[in-house]
Short mmCIF file of C-alpha atoms and ligand atoms in Angstrom, two decimals:
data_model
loop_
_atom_site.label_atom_id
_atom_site.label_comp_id
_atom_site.label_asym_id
_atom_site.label_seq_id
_atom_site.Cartn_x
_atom_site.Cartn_y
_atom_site.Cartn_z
CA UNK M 1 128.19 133.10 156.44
CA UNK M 2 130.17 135.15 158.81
CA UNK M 3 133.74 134.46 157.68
CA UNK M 4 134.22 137.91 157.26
CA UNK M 5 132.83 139.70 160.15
CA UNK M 6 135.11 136.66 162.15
CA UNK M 7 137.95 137.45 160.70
CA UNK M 8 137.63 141.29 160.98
CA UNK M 9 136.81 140.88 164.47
CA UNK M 10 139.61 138.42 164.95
CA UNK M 11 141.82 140.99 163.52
CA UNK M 12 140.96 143.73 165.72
CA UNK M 13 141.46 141.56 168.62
CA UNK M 14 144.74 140.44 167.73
CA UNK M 15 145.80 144.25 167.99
CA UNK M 16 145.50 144.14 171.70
CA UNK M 17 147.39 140.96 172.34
CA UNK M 18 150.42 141.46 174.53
CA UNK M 19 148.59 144.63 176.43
CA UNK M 20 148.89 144.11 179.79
CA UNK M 21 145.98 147.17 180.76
CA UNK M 22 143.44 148.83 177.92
CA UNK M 23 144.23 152.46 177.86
CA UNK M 24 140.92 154.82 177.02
CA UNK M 25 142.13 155.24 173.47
CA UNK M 26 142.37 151.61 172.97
CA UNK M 27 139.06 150.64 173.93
CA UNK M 28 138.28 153.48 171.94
CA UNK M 29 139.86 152.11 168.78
CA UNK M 30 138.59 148.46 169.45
CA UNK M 31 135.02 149.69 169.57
CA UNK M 32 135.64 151.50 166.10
CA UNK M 33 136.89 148.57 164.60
CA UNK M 34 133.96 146.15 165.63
CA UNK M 35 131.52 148.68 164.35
CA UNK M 36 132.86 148.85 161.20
CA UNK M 37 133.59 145.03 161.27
CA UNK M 38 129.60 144.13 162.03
CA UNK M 39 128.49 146.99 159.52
CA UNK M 40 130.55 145.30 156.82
CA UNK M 41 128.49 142.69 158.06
CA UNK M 42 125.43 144.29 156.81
CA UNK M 43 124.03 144.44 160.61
CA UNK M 44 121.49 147.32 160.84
CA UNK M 45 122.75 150.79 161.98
CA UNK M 46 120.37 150.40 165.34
CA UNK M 47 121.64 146.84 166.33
CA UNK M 48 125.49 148.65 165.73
CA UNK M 49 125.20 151.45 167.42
CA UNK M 50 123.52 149.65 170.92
CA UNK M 51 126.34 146.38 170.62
CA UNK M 52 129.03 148.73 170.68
CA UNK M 53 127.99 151.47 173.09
CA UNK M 54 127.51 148.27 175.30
CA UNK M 55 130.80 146.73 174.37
CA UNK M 56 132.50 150.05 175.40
CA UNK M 57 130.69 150.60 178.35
CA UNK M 58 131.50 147.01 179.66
CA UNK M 59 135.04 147.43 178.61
CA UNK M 60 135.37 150.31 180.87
CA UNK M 61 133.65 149.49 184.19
CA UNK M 62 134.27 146.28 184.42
CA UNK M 63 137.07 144.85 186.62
CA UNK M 64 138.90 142.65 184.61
CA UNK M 65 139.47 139.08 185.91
CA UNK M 66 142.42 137.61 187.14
CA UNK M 67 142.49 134.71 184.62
CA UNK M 68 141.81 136.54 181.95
CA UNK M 69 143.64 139.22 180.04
CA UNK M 70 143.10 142.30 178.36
CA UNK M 71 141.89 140.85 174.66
CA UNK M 72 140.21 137.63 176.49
CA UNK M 73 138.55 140.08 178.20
CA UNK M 74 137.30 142.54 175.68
CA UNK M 75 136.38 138.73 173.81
CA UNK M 76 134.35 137.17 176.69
CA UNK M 77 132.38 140.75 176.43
CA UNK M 78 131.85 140.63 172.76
CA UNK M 79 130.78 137.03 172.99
CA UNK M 80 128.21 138.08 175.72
CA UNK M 81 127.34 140.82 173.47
CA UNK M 82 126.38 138.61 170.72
CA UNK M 83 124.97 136.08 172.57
CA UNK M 84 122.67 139.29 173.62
CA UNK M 85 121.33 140.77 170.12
CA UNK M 86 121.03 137.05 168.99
CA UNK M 87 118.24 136.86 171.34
CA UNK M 88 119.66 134.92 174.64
CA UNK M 89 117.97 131.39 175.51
CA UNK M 90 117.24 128.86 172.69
CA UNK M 91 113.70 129.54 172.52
CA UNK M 92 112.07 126.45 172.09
CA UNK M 93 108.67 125.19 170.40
CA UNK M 94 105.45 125.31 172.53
CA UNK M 95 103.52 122.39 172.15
CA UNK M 96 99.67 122.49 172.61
CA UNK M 97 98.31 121.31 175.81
CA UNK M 98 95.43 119.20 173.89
CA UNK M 99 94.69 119.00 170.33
CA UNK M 100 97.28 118.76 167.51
CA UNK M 101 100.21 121.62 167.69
CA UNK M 102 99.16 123.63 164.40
CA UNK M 103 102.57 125.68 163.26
CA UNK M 104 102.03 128.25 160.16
CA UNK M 105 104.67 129.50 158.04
CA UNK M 106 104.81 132.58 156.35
CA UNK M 107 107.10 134.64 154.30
CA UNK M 108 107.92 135.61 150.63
CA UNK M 109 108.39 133.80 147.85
CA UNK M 110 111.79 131.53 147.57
CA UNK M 111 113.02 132.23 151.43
CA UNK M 112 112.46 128.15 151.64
CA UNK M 113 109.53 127.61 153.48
CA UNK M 114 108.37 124.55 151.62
CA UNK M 115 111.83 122.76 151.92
CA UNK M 116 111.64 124.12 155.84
CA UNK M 117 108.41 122.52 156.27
CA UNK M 118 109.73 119.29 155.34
CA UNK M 119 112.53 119.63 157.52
CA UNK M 120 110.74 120.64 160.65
CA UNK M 121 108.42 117.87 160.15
CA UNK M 122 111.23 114.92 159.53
CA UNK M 123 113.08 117.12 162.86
CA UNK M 124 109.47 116.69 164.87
CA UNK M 125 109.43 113.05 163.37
CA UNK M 126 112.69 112.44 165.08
CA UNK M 127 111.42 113.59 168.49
CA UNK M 128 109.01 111.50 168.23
CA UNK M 129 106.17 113.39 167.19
CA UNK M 130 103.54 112.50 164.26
CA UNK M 131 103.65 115.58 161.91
CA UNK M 132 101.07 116.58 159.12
CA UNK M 133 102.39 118.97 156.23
CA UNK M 134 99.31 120.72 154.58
CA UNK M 135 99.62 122.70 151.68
CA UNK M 136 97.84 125.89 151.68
CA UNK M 137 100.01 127.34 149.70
CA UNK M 138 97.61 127.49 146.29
CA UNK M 139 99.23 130.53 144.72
CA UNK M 140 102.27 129.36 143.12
CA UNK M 141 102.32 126.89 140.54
CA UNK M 142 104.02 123.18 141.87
CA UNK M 143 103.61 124.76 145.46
CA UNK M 144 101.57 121.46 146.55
CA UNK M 145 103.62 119.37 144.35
CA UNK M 146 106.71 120.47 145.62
CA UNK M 147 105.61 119.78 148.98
CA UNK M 148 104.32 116.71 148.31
CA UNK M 149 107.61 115.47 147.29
CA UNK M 150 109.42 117.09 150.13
CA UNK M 151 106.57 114.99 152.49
CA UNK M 152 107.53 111.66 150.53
CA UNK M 153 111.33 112.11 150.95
CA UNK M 154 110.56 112.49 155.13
CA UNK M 155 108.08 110.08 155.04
CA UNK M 156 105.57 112.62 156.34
CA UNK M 157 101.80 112.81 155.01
CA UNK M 158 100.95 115.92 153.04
CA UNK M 159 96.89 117.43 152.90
CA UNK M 160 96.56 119.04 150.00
CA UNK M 161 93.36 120.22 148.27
CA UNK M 162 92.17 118.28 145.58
CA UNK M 163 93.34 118.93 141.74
CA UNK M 164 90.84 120.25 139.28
CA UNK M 165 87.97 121.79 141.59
CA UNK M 166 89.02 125.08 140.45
CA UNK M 167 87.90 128.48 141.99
CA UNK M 168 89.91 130.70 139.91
CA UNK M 169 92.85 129.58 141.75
CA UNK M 170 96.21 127.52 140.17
CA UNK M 171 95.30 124.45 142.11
CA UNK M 172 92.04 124.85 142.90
CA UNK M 173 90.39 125.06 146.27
CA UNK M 174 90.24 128.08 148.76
CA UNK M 175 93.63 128.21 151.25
CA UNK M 176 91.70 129.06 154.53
CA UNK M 177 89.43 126.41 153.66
CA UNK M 178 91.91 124.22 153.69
CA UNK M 179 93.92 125.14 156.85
CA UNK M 180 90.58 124.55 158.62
CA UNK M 181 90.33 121.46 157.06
CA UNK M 182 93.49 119.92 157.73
CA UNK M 183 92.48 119.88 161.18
CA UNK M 184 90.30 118.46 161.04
CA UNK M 185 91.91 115.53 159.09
CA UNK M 186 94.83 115.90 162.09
CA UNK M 187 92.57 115.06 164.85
CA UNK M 188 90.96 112.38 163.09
CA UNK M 189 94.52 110.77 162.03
CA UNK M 190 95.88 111.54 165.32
CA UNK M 191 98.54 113.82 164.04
CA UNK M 192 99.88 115.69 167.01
CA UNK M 193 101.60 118.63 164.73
CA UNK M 194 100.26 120.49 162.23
CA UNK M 195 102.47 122.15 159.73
CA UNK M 196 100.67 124.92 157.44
CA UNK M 197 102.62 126.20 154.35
CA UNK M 198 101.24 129.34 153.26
CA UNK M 199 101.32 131.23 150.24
CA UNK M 200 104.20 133.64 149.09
CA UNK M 201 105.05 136.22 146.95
CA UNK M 202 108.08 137.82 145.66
CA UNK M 203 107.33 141.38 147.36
CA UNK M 204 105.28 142.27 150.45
CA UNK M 205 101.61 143.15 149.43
CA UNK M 206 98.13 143.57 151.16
CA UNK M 207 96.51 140.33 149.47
CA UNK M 208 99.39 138.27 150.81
CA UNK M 209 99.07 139.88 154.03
CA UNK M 210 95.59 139.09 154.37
CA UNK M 211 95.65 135.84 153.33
CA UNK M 212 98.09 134.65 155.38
CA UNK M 213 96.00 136.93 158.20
CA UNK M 214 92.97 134.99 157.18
CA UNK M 215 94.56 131.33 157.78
CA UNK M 216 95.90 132.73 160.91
CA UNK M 217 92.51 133.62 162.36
CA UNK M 218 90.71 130.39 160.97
CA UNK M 219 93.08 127.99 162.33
CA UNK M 220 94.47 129.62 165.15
CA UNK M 221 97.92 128.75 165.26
CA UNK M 222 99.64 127.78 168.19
CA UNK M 223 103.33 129.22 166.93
CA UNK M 224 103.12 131.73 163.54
CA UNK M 225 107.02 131.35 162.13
CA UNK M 226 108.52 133.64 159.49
CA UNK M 227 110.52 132.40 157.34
CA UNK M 228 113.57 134.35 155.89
CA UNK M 229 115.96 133.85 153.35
CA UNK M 230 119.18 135.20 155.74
CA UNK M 231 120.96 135.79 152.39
CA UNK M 232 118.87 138.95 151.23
CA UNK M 233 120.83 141.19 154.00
CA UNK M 234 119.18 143.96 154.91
CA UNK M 235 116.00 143.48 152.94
CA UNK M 236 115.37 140.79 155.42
CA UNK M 237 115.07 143.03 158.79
CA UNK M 238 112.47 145.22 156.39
CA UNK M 239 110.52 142.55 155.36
CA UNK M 240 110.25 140.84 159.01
CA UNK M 241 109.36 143.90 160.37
CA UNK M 242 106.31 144.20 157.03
CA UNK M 243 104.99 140.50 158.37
CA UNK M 244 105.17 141.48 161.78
CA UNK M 245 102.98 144.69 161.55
CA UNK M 246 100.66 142.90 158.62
CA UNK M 247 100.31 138.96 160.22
CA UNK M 248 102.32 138.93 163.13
CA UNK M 249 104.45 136.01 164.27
CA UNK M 250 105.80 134.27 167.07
CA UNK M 251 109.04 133.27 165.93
CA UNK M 252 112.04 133.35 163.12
CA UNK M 253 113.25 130.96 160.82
CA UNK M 254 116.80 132.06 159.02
CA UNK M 255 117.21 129.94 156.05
CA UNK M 256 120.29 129.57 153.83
CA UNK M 257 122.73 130.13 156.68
CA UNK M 258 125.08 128.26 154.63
CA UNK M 259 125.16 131.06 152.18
CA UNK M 260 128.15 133.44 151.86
CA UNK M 261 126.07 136.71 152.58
CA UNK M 262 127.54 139.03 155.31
CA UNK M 263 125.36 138.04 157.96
CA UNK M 264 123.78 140.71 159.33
CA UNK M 265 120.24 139.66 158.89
CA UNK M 266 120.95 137.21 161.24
CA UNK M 267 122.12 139.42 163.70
CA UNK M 268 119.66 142.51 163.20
CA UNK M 269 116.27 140.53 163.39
CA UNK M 270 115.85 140.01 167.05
CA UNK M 271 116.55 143.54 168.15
CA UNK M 272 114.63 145.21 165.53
CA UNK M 273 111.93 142.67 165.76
CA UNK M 274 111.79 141.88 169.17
CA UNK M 275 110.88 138.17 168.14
CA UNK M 276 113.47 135.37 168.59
CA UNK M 277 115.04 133.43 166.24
CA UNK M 278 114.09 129.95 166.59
CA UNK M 279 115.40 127.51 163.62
CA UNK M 280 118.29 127.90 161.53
CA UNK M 281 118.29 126.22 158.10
CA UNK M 282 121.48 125.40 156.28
CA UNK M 283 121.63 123.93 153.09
CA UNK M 284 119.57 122.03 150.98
CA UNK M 285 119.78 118.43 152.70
CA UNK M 286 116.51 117.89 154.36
CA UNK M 287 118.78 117.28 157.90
CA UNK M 288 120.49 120.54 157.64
CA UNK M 289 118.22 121.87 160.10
CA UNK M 290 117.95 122.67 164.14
CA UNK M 291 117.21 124.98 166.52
CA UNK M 292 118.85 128.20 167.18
CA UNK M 293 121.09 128.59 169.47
CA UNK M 294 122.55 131.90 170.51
CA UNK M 295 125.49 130.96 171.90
CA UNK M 296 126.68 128.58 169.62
CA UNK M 297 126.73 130.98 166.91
CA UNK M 298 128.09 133.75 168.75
CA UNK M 299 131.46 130.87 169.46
CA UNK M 300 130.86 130.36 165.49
CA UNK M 301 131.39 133.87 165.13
CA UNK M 302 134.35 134.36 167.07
CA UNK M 303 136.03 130.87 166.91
P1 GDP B 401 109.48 128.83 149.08
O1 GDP B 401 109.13 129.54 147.84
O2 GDP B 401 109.59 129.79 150.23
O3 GDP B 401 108.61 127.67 149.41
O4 GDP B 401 111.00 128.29 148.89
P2 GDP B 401 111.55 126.85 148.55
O5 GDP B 401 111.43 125.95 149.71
O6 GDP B 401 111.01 126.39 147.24
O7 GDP B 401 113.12 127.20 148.42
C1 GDP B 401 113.63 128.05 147.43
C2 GDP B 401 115.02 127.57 147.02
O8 GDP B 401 115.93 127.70 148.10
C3 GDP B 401 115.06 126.09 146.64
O9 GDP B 401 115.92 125.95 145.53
C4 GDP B 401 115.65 125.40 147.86
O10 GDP B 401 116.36 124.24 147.55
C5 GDP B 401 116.59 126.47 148.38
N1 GDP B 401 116.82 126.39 149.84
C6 GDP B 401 115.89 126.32 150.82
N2 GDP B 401 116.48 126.30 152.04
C7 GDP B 401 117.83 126.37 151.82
C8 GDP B 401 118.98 126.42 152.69
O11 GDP B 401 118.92 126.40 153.93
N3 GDP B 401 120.19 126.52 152.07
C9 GDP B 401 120.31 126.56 150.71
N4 GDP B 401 121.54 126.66 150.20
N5 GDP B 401 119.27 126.53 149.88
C10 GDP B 401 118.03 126.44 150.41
#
């Protein structure tokens, strides 16, 4: 992800090497060429139009350092820039203050929120925490099977509704009714996390919304993360912004970062969303996982 938007970039900032002052119509021309470079990237119009109007304005007015010249310059803004829309601090997870930690994950369909459940609870286990995964998600078939798995490679206990007490539902057993119950089961195990995987589907609709609005509401949770696929571009940014008005959420979780998309999801979703991006997930090994960390992918970005 990103090789092209770094090279682009790196590109246009080549052009200015050897400069020893920025003329108008060079700032000009940089600022053209890094908003075509980050809408190549797929980055939303919005998110664009602000970076560069800031880059520009920065470019201008501000005295430029003795150590640095003209293109380190114009780079150390840029970087700033980034480290900006990407949302700033590493926002990190809020634990409870008593009672188990209960985290619920929502999103559609395939944007890896059962392999990301398993890999925030092995990355909880290795801060020493005791994680639960519970499966609420009853819709698809080989949801709680699939998670189960994913909990035996971590080594992480999985609640899961029992088989065969159908309702009319694949696995049987009513999702809400589950959340509550799992902790339940947390307290009484002494799990200090909770990790609730919901239910997905492959578009946005009302009955998703409102179930995943229903298990929020029962359960309470303590962080609400969205899961994303970063890979689906722009469709991303619309279907964050479809959970945020229809569950709401606390934070972002880009998965598939190792992907050769453009990007731009990854650098659209704070601004438009206003929420931060907290995890990154990249690739399909259960430790290719960690916080997000603005800064370090805006030095990805431009390395
Ligand atoms: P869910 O439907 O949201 O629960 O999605 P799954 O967890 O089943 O993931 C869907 C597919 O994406 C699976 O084939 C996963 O192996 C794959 N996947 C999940 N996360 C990543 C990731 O970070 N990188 C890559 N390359 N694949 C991933």
């Amino acid at each position: 992800m990103f090789a092209t938007l770094s090279d682009r970039l790196a590109d246009t900032f080549k052009n200015l090497r050897g400069k020893g002052r920025l003329s108008e119509a060079d700032i000009d021309a940089t600022a053209r060429e890094i908003r075509i470079a980050l809408l190549e990237a797929d980055v939303a119009l919005p998110v664009v139009k602000e970076f560069v109007g800031a880059v520009k304005e920065r470019a201008r007015s501000e005295e430029v350092s003795g150590a640095l010249n003209p293109a380190q310059q114009i780079i150390k803004i840029v970087h700033e820039e980034l480290v900006t829309i990407l949302g700033g601090e590493t926002r990190r997870l809020r634990y409870a203050k008593s009672g188990p930690t209960v985290i619920m994950l929502a999103g559609l369909q395939g944007a890896g929120k059962t392999t990301l459940a398993a890999k925030l609870a092995l990355w909880l286990k290795d801060q020493d925490k005791t994680p639960m995964l519970v499966a609420a998600d009853l819709q698809r078939p080989n949801a709680v099977q699939q998670l189960q798995v994913n909990g035996e490679r971590v080594g992480v206990p999985v609640f899961a509704p029992e088989p065969g007490n159908a309702q009319g539902v694949e696995h049987g057993g009513d999702p809400v009714d589950v959340a509550r119950r799992s902790i339940e089961e947390a307290k009484r195990k002494l799990h200090d996390v909770v990790i609730i995987d919901t239910a997905g589907r492959l578009g946005v609709d009302a009955e998703l919304m409102k179930q995943a609005a229903d298990i929020r509401d029962a359960v309470q949770p303590d962080e609400v993360l969205f899961v994303v696929d970063a890979m689906i571009g722009q469709d991303a940014v619309t279907t964050a912004q479809a959970f945020l008005d229809g569950v709401g959420y606390d934070g972002v979780v880009l998965t598939k970062l190792d992907g050769d998309a453009r990007g731009g999801a990854a650098l659209s979703i704070r601004s438009i969303t206003g929420k931060p991006v907290m995890f990154a997930s990249s690739g399909e090994k259960m430790t290719d996982f960690d916080l997000f960390h603005p800064d370090r992918m805006a030095s990805r970005i431009l390395d």
